[in-house]
Each structure stands twice: as structure tokens, then as C-alpha cells.
XYZ file of C-alpha atoms in Angstrom:
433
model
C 142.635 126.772 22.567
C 141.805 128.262 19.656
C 143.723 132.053 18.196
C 139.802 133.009 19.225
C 140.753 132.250 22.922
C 144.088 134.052 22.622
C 143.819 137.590 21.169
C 147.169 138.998 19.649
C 148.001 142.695 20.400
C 148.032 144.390 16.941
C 148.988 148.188 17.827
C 148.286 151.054 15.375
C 150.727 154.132 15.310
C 150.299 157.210 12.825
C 151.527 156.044 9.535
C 147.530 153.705 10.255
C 146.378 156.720 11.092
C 144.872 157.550 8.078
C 143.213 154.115 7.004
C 141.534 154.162 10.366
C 139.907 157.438 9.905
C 138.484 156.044 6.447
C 135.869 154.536 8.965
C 134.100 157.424 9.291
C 133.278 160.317 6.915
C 135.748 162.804 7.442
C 136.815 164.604 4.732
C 140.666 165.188 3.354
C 141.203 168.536 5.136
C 139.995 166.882 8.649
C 142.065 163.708 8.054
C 145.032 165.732 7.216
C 144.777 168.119 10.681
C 144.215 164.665 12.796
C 147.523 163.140 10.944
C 149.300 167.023 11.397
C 148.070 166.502 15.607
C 149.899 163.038 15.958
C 153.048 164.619 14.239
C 153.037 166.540 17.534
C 151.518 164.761 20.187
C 151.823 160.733 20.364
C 149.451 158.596 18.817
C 148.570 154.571 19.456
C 145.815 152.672 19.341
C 145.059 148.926 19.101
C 142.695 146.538 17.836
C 141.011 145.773 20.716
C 140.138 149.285 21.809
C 139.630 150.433 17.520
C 137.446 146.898 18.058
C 135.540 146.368 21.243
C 135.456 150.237 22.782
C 134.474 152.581 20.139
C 131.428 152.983 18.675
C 132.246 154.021 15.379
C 128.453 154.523 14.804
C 128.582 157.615 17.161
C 132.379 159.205 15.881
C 133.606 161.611 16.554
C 131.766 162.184 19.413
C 131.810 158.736 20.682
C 134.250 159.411 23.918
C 136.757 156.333 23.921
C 137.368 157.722 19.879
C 138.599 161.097 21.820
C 140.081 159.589 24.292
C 142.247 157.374 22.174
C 141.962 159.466 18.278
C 143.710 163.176 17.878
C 141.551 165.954 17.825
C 142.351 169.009 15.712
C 141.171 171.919 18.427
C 144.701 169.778 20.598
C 146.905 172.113 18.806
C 146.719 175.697 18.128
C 145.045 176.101 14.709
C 148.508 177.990 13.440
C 150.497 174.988 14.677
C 148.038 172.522 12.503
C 148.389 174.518 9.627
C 151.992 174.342 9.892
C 152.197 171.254 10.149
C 149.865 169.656 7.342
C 151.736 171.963 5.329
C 154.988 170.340 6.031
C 153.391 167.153 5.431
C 151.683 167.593 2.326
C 154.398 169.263 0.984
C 156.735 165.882 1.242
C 159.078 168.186 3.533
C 162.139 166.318 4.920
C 161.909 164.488 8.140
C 164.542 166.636 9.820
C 162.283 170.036 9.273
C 159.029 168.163 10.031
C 161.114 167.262 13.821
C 162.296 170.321 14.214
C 159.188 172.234 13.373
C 157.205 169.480 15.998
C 160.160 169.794 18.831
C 159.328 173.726 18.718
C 155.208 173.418 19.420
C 156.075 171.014 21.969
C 158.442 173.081 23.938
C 155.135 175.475 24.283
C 153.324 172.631 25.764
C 155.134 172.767 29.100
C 156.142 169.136 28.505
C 157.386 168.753 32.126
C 155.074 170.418 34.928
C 154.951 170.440 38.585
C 158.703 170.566 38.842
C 159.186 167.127 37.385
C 162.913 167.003 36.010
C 164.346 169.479 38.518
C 162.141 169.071 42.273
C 160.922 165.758 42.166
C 164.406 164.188 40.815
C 166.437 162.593 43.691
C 169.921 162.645 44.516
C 171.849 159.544 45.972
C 175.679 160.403 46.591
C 175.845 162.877 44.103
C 174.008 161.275 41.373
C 170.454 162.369 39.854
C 168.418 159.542 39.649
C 166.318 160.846 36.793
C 164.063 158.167 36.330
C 162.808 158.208 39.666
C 160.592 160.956 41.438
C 160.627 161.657 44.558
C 158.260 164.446 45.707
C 156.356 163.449 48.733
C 158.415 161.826 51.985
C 156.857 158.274 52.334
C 156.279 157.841 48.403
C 158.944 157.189 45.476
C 157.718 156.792 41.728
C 159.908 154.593 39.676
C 159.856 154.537 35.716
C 161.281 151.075 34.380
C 163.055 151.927 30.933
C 161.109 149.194 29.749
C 157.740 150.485 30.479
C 157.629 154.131 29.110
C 155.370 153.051 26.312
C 151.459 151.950 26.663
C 148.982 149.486 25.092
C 146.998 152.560 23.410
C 147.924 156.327 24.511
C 145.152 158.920 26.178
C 145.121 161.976 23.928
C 144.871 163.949 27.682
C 148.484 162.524 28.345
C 150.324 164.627 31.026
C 153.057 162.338 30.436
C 152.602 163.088 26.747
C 156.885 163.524 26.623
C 157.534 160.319 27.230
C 156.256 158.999 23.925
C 157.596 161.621 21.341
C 161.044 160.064 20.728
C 162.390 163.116 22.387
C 165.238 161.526 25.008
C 165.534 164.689 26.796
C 162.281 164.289 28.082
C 161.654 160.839 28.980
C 162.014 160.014 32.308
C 163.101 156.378 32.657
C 165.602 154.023 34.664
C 166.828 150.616 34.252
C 169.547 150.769 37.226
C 167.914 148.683 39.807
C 171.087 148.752 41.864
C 171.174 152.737 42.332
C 167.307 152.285 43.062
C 167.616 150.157 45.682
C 170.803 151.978 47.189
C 168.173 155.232 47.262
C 165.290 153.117 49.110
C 167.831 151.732 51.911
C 169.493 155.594 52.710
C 165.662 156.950 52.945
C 164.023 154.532 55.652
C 160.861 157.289 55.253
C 159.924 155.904 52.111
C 156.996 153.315 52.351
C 155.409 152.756 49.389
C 156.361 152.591 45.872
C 154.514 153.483 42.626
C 155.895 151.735 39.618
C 154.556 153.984 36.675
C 154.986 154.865 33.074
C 153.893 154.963 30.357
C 152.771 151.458 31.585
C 154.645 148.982 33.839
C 152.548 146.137 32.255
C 153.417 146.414 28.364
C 156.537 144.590 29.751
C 156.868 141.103 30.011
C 156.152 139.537 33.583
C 159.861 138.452 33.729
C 160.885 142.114 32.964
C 158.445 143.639 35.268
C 159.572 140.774 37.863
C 163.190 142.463 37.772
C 162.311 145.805 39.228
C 159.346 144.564 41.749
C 161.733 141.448 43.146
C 164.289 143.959 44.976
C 161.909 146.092 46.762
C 160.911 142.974 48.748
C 163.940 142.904 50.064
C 163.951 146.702 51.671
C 161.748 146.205 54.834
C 160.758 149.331 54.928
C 158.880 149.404 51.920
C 155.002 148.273 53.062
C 153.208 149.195 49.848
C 154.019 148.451 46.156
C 151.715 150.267 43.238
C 151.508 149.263 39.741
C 150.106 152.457 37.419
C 148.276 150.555 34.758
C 145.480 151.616 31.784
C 145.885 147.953 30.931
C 142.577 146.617 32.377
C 140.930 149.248 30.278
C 143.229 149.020 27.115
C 144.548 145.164 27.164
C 142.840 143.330 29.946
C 144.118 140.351 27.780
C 146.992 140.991 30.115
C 145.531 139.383 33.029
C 143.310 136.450 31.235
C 145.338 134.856 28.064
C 148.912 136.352 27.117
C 151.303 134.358 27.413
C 152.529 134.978 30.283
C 149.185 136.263 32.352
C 149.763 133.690 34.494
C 153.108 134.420 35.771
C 151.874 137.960 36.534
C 149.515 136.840 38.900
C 151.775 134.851 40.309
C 154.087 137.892 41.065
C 151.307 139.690 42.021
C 150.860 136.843 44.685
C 154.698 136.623 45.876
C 153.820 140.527 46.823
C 151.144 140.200 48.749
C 152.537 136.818 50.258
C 155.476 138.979 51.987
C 153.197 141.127 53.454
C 153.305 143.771 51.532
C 149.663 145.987 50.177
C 149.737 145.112 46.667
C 147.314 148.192 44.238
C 146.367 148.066 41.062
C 146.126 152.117 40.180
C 143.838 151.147 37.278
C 143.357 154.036 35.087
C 139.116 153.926 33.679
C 138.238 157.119 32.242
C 134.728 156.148 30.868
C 131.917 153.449 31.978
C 132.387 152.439 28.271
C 135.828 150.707 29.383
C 134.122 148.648 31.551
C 131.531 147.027 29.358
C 133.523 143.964 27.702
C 132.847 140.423 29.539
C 136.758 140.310 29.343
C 137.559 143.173 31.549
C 135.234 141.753 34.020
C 137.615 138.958 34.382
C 140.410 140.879 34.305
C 139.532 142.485 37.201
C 138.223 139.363 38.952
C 141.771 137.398 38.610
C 143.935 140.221 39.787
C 141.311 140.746 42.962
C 141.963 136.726 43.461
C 145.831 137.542 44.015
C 145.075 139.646 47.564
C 145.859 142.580 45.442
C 143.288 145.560 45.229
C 142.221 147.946 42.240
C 142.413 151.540 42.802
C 140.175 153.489 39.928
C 141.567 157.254 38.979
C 141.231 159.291 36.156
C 141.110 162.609 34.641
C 138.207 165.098 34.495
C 138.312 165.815 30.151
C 136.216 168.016 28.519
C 134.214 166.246 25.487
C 134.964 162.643 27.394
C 133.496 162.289 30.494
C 132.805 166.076 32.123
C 129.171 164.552 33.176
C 128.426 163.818 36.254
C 126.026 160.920 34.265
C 129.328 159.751 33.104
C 131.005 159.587 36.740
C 128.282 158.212 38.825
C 128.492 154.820 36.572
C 132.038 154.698 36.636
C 132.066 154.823 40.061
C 129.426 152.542 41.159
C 130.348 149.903 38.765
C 133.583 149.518 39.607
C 132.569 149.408 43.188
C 130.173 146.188 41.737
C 133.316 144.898 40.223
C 135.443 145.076 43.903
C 137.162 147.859 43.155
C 137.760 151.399 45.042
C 137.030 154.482 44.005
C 140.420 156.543 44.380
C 140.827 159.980 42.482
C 139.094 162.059 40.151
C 141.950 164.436 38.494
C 141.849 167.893 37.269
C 143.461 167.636 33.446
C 147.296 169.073 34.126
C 148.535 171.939 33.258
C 150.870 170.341 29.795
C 149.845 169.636 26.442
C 146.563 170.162 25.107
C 144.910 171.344 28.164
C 143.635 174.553 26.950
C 140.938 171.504 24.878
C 140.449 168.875 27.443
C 140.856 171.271 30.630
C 137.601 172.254 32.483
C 137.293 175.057 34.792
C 137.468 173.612 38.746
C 134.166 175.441 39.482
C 132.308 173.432 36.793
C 134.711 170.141 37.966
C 133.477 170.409 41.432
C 129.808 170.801 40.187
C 130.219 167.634 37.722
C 131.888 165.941 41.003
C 129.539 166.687 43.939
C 126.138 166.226 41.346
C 128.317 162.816 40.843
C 129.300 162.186 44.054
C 125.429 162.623 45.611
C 123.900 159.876 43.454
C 126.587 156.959 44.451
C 126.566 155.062 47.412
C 128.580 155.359 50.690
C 130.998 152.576 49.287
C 131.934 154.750 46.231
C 132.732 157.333 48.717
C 136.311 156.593 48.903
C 136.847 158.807 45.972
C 138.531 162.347 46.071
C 138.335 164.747 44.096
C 138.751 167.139 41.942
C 142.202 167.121 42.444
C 144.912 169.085 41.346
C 148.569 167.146 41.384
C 150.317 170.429 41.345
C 153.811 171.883 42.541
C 152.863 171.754 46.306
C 151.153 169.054 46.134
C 147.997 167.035 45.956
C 145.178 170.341 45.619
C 141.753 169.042 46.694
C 138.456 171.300 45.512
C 135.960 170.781 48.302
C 133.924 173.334 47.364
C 132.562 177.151 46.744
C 131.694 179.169 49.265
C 130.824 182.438 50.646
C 133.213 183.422 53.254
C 133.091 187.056 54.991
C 131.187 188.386 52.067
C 133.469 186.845 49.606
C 132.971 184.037 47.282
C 135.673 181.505 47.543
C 136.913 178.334 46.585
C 137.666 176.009 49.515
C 140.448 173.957 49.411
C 143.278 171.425 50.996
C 146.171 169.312 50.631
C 145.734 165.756 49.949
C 149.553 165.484 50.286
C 151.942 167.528 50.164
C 155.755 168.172 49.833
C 155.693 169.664 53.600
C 154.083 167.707 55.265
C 152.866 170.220 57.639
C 150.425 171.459 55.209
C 148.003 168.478 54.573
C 144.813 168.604 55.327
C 144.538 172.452 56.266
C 141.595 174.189 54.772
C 142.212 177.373 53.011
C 140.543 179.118 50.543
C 140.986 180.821 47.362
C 139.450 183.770 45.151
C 136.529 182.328 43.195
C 137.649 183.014 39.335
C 135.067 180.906 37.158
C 137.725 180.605 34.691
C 140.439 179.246 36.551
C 141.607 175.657 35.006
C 144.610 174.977 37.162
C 146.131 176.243 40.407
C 148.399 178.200 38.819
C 145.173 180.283 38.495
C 144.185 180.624 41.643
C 144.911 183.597 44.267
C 144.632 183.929 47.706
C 141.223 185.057 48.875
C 140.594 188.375 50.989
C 143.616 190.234 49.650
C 145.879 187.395 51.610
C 149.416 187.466 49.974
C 149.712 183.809 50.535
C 146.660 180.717 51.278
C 148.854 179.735 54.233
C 152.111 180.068 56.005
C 154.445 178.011 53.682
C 151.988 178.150 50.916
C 152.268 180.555 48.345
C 150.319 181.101 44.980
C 151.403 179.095 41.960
């Protein structure tokens, strides 16, 4: 076939930063505040999303250019300053770290008790590059994956991508993984995660999924992917496409439930003929796509927005899984939106689909207790509330209780939230954030 039938991944970092924001009249100031963001916060891009997903017609406010571009209101305005400063003043690369490490350490780079309550321990050792926060379900983060084809600029797992080793989360010790799964019988399903499992090669990637067929007591394997949305040239002509499906295959073949946790944000990452196929060829293996995202202001806080993503990836064979509340790290003081506006963009969503996009939940909040689901607001006893429950949880004992919360129109996060009627606590065993 021709190079026409075989794309080549051509990534963009920040030092093409610049030359890519010559598409669009900006002027010197705004180019230089975008380049002072990704000295903070990651930034990558590629051709085929700078290509085939942005409308550079309708930038800046086109939403895949958000999604994917910095955005100057992501940082404090003092923090930008400081920044472009350092940079136009040809500072040296040590003081331009140092003075990056500092506005990072205010982004809560780790939340939800990532590096201390969800790290495992397996005869004395901390496995930190697995998680381990809810009984039946272990995350694992192959070294090799903690990168992706293009980053969100919403990143929760913004840390893993700043060159910062202290807070990367990341194993390649297969052997101490699979010594974990085989002491904790209770732990049923995997998620392999990032960054993104699938930058790696299929024979990398093969390494890390191979073993856990071995543990019978793991029935479900997840791959955490933005690939179908970033590089669905993953599935259809790289090199090694193929033998990925062919894994995927072996997986299901043992018996195992094989998901795709594709990661769509917008309807716009659906449009291209080639993700179409994507989608089709993994669905061929026996394994199934599970759609999530994040709830971002300026991207896709429409219910509009929503109600196409969901129904069309139901058309494409898909399922509907989780609509996220933006977490409580980097720049969520810009993309956050308040959960009593999320729940309104959700149900007004939510109402137009059909019973098959049903399946999705949401908003949810993957906070320290747990999985926080918004069904609602209410008055209760006089009171307006917000009513919520557990999706999962780290006890158990707590899913899927209804309890309720003080309505604060402002609130953003459960951290935010306090117990309604002058409670001290939303349950027994559940305190406020």
C-alpha cells in the first residue's frame, strides 16, 4: 500500500508549540502565556488530531483545540507571568524547573490518596506502580505506557508527564505483580492504565497482559485507552495493529471479559471514517468498548454535546460507561464545573438518549471514598439537598446507600460538600472530605 494507506505518527511537544499557534491569529503576548502553560503542565499533540480533529476555522473555541492546546486561564495569571518572564528572559533551565516544580506542587499533583492509600504492599514492599483501592479491582501502570498519543489539557494524571520521577507512578516488575494478584484471590479484574497502555508496542503490551491469564482468579482485563480518539491508526494500519487484535483475541479466547475503556470526550472524535473502523475491528475480537470521560468547562459542558456522544457511540456498538466530574488536581479551578450545573447538563442529556445509552453513570466523582454518584437535587425535610451514592467504594459496605448532602451551588468537588441537616457525617463510616 501506499504511505497514504499507512499514516506515520508525527507527535508535537512544546518547543512546536509555537509554529502551531502561527495557525491562528494570536498575538505575541497570547503565544507567549500558551508556551509559559506547557512549561508547567504537559503538552503533546499529533498530526492527526492538529489534522483531522480541529477545526482551526473555529480556534480557540473549537473544543478538541482546548482539549488538546494550553489555555492561559490553566494557571494562575501570577504563575504565567512568572513564567514567560523566565522564558523570555533566556533564564537557565535549572531556574525555569525549579520555578515550574513549585506551581506544580500547588496543583495537588496526586489526589484521592494516590501514592499513600491506594499503593499496595506485598511482603513488605510498596508496589508503587500499582493501585489498589477497591477489593475486586487492581490498576496497573506499565513503565512503558506512562506517555500518550496526544495529552488532555484536563489531565488528572497530569504528573505523570512532567519529567518529575517522584510523581510518576509506573512498574515494569511483572514478577512482584503477579506475586500480589495470587496472595489477593479477591481481586477480579484488572485495569491496565496510563498514560496509555497502547503507545506501546503489541509485543510490549503482550508482556504485562500474558501473565494475568495465568491467575484464575482474574475474570476481567481493562485496557484505559484515548487511542481510538487520538490514534485509531492503532487498530487499522501500524505495524503491528494486527498483532494487537490478535492479543486482544487470546483474552477473550481464555474466557476472560476483555474492555476497551475508550476515553471520547467530544462527538467531534468520532467523526473520521477511520475511527469508525477502529472501533469496528476491536468489537470483531469479542472485546467490548466502554466510553468515559470528563465533564470540562469550555469542551463539552452541553448537554447538546453529551446526547451525541452518547448515542453515537451506542450506533457504533459501544456502551455508554461514565461521565466524570473534572478532579480535584491541576487546572481544575478552569475546566471544573459546579455538580449542580453537571447534573443539570447530565439529566437534560440523559432524557433525550435512548434506553440503550442508559448504561451511563454519572456525574461522578472518583474521590477518596470512592466512586461519588450525583443523582440529583432535592428538597428533603425543608432542606435543599444534593442526593447522592457510592458507585464503589473502599468499604464495601457503603455502595449503593443514598445519602444526601447540603446543596452549595458552588461546590466543584466532594471535598466541598457537607452533610445535610446539621449531620456530622453522610453515613456511618462516611465522613466529609
Amino acid at each position: 500500500m501506499s504511505s497514504a494507506h499507512h499514516p506515520r505518527f508525527r507527535a508535537f511537544t512544546p518547543r512546536d508549540l509555537d509554529g502551531l499557534l502561527r495557525r491562528v491569529s494570536l498575538t505575541d503576548d497570547q503565544r507567549l502565556a500558551l508556551r509559559a502553560v506547557s512549561s508547567v503542565l504537559p503538552f503533546r499533540t499529533n498530526a492527526y488530531v492538529v489534522d483531522e480533529l480541529i477545526d482551526w476555522s473555529a480556534v480557540p473555541e473549537d473544543p478538541v483545540f482546548r482539549l488538546t492546546f494550553p489555555q492561559s486561564g490553566m494557571l494562575p495569571a501570577p504563575d504565567v507571568r512568572r513564567m514567560a518572564d523566565l522564558l523570555t528572559g533566556d533564564a537557565p533551565r535549572a531556574e525555569i524547573q525549579r520555578a515550574a516544580h513549585e506551581i506544580r506542587m500547588r496543583l495537588n499533583p496526586h489526589p484521592s490518596g494516590q501514592l499513600d492509600a491506594n499503593v499496595p504492599v506485598h511482603e513488605g514492599q510498596r508496589l508503587t506502580g500499582l493501585q489498589h483501592k477497591y477489593p475486586e479491582t487492581v490498576l496497573v501502570f506499565p513503565r512503558q505506557g506512562q506517555t500518550c498519543h496526544a495529552y488532555c489539557t484536563y489531565c488528572f494524571r497530569w504528573p505523570q508527564f512532567v519529567g518529575e520521577a517522584d510523581l510518576r507512578i509506573a512498574t515494569d516488575d511483572i514478577a512482584a505483580t503477579d506475586a500480589y494478584l495470587r496472595a489477593h484471590p479477591e481481586v477480579a479484574s484488572i485495569l491496565v492504565t496510563g498514560g496509555d497502555p497502547l503507545v506501546m508496542s503489541t509485543a510490549v503490551l503482550r508482556r504485562y497482559v500474558e501473565p494475568l491469564l495465568a491467575v484464575d482468579t482474574v475474570r476481567s482485563i481493562r485496557i484505559g485507552t484515548k487511542s481510538l480518539a487520538f490514534w485509531p491508526y492503532r487498530f487499522t494500519t501500524d505495524r503491528d495493529a494486527d498483532d494487537l487484535l490478535r492479543l486482544f483475541e487470546e483474552v477473550v479466547a481464555s474466557g476472560r471479559h476483555l474492555a476497551l475503556m475508550a476515553h471520547f470526550t467530544h462527538p467531534q472524535e468520532l467523526r473520521p471514517p477511520v475511527v469508525r473502523e477502529a472501533m469496528r475491528r476491536v468489537r470483531d475480537t469479542g472485546a467490548v468498548i466502554r466510553c468515559q470521560g470528563p465533564l470540562v468547562a469550555g469542551i463539552n459542558d452541553s448537554a447538546d454535546a453529551w446526547a451525541e456522544l452518547w448515542e453515537e457511540t451506542t450506533t457504533l456498538g459501544a456502551v455508554p460507561y461514565y461521565q466524570f466530574v473534572e478532579r480535584d488536581t491541576g487546572p481544575q479551578g478552569y475546566f471544573g464545573v459546579p455538580l449542580a450545573r453537571g447534573h443539570a447538563v447530565f439529566r437534560d442529556a440523559y432524557a433525550r438518549v435512548s434506553g440503550l445509552a442508559r448504561t451511563v453513570r454519572g456525574p461522578v466523582m472518583s474521590a477518596m471514598p470512592g466512586k461519588v454518584c450525583v443523582d440529583g437535587v432535592a428538597e428533603v425535610a425543608g432542606e435543599r439537598v444534593f442526593v447522592l451514592h457510592l458507585i464503589q467504594a473502599r468499604d464495601p459496605g457503603l455502595v449503593d446507600r443514598p445519602f444526601f448532602a447540603a446543596y452549595d451551588e458552588g461546590a466543584t468537588w466532594w471535598t466541598d460538600l457537607k452533610p445535610a441537616f446539621g449531620a456530622s457525617r453522610f453515613l456511618p463510616g462516611l465522613e466529609p472530605g
